[in-house]
Short mmCIF file of C-alpha atoms in Angstrom, two decimals:
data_model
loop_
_atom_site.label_atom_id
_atom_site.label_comp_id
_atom_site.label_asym_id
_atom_site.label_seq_id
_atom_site.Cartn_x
_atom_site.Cartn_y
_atom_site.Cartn_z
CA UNK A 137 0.00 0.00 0.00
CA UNK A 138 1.37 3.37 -0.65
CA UNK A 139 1.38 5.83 2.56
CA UNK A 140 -0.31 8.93 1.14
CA UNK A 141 0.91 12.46 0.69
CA UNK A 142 0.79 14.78 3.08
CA UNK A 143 -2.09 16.88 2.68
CA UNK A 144 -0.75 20.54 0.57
CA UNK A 145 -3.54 22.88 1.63
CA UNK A 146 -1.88 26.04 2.73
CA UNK A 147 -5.21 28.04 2.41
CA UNK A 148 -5.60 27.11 6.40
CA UNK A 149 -2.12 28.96 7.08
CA UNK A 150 -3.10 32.40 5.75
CA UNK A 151 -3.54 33.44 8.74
CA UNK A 152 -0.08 32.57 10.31
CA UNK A 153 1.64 33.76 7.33
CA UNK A 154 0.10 37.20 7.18
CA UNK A 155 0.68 38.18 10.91
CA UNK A 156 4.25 36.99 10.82
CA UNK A 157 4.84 38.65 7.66
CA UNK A 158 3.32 41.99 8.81
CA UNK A 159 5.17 41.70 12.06
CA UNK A 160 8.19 41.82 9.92
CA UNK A 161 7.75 44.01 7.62
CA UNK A 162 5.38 46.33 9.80
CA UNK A 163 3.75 46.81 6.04
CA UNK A 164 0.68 45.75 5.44
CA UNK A 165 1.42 45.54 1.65
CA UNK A 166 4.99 44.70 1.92
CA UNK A 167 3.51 42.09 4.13
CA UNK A 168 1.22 40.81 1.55
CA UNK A 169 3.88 40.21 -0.96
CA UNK A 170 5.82 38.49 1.43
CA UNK A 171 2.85 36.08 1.70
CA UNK A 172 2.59 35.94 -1.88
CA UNK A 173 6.27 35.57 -2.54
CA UNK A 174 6.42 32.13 0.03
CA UNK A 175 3.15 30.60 -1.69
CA UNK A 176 4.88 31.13 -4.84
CA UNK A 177 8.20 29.19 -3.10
CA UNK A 178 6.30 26.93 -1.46
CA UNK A 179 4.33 25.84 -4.75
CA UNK A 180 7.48 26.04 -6.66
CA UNK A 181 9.32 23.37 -3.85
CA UNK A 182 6.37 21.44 -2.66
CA UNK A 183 8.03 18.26 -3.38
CA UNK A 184 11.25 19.13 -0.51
CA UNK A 185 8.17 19.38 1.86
CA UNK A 186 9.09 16.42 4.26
CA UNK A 187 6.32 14.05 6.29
CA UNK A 188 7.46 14.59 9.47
CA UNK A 189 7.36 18.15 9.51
CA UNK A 190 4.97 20.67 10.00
CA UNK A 191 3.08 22.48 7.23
CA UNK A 192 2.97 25.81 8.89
CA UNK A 193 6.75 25.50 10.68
CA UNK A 194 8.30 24.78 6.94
CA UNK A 195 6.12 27.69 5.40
CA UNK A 196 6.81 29.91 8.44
CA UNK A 197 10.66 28.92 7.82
CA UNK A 198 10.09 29.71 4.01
CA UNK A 199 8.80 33.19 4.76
CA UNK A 200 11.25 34.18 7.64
CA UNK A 201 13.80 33.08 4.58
CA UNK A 202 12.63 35.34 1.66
CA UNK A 203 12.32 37.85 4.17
CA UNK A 204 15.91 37.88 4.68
CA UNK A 205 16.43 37.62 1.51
CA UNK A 206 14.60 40.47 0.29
CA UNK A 207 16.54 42.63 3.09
CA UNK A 208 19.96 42.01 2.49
CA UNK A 209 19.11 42.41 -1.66
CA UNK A 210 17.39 45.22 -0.65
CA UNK A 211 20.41 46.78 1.73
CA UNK A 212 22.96 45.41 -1.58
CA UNK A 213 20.80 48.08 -3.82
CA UNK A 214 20.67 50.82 -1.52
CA UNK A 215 24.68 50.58 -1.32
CA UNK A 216 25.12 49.97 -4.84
CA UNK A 217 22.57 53.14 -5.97
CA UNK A 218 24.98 55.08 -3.09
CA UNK A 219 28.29 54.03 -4.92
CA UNK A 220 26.50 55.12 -8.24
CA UNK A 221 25.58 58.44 -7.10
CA UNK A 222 28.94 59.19 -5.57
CA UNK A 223 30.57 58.17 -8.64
CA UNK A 224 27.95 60.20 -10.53
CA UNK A 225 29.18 63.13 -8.59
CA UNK A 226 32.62 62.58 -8.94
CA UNK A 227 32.72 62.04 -13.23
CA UNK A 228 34.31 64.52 -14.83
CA UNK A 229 33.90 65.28 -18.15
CA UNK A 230 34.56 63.39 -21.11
CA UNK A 231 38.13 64.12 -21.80
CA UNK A 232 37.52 64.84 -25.82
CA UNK A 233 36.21 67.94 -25.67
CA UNK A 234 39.60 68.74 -23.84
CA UNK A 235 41.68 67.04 -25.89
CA UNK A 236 40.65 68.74 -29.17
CA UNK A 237 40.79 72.26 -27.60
CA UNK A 238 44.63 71.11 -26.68
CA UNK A 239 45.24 70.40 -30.20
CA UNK A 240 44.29 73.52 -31.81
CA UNK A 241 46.12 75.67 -28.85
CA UNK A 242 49.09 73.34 -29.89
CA UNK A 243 48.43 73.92 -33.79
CA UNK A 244 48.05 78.04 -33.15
CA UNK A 245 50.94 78.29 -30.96
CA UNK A 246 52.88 76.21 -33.20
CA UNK A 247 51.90 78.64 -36.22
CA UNK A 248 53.33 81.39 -34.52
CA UNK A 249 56.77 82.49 -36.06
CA UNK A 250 59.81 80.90 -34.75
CA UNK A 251 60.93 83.66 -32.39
CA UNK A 252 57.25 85.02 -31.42
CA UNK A 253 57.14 80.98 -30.31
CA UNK A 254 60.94 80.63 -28.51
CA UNK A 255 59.93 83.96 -26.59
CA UNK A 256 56.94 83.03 -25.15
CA UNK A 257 57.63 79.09 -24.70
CA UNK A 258 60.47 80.85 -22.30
CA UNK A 259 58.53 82.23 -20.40
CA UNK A 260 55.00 80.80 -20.56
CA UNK A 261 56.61 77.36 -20.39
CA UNK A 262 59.06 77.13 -18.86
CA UNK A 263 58.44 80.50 -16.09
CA UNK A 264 61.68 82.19 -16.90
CA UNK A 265 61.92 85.59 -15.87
CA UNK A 266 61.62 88.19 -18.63
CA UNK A 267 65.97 88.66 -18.35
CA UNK A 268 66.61 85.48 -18.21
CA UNK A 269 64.79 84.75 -21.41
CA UNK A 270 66.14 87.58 -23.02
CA UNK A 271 69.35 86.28 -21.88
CA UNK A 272 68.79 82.73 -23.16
CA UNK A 273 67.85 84.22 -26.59
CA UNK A 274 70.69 87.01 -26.81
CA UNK A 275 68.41 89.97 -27.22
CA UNK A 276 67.10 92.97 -25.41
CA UNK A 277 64.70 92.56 -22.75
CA UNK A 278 61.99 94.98 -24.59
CA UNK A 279 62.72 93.00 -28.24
CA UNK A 280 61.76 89.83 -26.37
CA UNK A 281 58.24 91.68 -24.49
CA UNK A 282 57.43 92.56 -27.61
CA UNK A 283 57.70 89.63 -29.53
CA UNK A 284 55.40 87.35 -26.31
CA UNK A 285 52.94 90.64 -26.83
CA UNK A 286 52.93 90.00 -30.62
CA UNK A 287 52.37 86.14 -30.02
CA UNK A 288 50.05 86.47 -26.93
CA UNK A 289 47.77 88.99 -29.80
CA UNK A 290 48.06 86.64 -32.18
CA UNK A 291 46.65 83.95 -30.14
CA UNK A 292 43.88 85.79 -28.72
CA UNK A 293 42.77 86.66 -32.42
CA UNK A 294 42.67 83.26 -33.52
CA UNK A 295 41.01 82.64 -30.75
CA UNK A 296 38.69 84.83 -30.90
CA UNK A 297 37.86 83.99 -34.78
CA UNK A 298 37.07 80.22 -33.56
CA UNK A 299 34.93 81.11 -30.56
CA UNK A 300 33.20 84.60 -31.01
CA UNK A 301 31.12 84.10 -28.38
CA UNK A 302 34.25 83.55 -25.93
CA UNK A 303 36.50 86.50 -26.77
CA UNK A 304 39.09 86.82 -24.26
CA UNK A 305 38.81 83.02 -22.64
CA UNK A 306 42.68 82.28 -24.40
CA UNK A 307 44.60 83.27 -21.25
CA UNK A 308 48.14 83.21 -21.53
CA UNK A 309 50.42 83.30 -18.49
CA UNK A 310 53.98 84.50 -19.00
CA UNK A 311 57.04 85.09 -16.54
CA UNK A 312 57.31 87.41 -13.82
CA UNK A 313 56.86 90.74 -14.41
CA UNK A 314 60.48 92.29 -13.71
CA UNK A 315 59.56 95.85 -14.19
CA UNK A 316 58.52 96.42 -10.57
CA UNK A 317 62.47 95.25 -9.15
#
């Protein structure tokens, strides 16, 4: 003779379910999903359902379970949407933009003629004083202002004639200004 199945009628442990589940959730909604949720499990994995255990303890068990579950997921999002928004605030932008506005400052500088460029390299680049440039390039202190004024001009009109709306937003920084020593 075969020794029937348990009986599978969870209908009678609504009740049970739905107190425990709003005692944990303190939601009555959340609480119903919950309930939900374990049916669904306990549908899904009625055949692990063992004889010699109670119908109510293994669907309690199955609840307690998913509500665990749910939490730590739940905890994992709220960490992971954190880590997005800090790196969200922390992007910069994309660095192409950049990169193409650093090639055409390299292509206008580069334009400029040889000694308007050696003059202001000098001292834009490499922060020598206006004497010590001068020095470097064996020529009068005012021969070498002018030429970094003709180059800085030069700049700031090309610049100008590629962003109209930005006049001025070139800004070239040059040596220390000697004339005050």
């Amino acid at each position: 003779m075969k020794t029937p199945k348990p009986r599978f009628d969870v209908v009678g442990q609504l009740g049970s379910l739905r107190r425990y589940a709003r005692s944990l959730t303190r939601n009555d909604a959340d609480a119903e999903d919950l309930v939900q949720d374990t049916l669904l499990r306990a549908y899904e994995r009625r055949g692990g359902f063992r004889h010699g255990k109670t119908l109510r303890g293994w669907l309690l068990s199955i609840l307690h379970n998913r509500f665990i579950d749910v939490k730590r997921s739940t905890a994992t999002e709220a960490r992971t949407l954190e880590t997005a928004y800090f790196l969200n605030e922390t992007s910069i932008d994309a660095p192409q933009e950049h990169s193409v506005r650093l090639g055409q400052i390299r292509e206008a500088f580069f334009a400029l003629p040889e000694e308007q460029r050696s003059a202001l390299h000098l001292v834009a680049i490499e922060g020598l004083s206006y004497e010590e440039a001068a020095g470097t390039l064996n020529i009068p202190v005012g021969t070498l202002m002018s030429r970094i004024s003709r180059a800085r001009a030069t700049l700031r009109s090309q610049e100008t004639e590629k962003q109209p709306d930005k006049s001025g937003h070139l800004k070239i920084v040059g040596g220390r200004d000697d004339r005050n020593d």
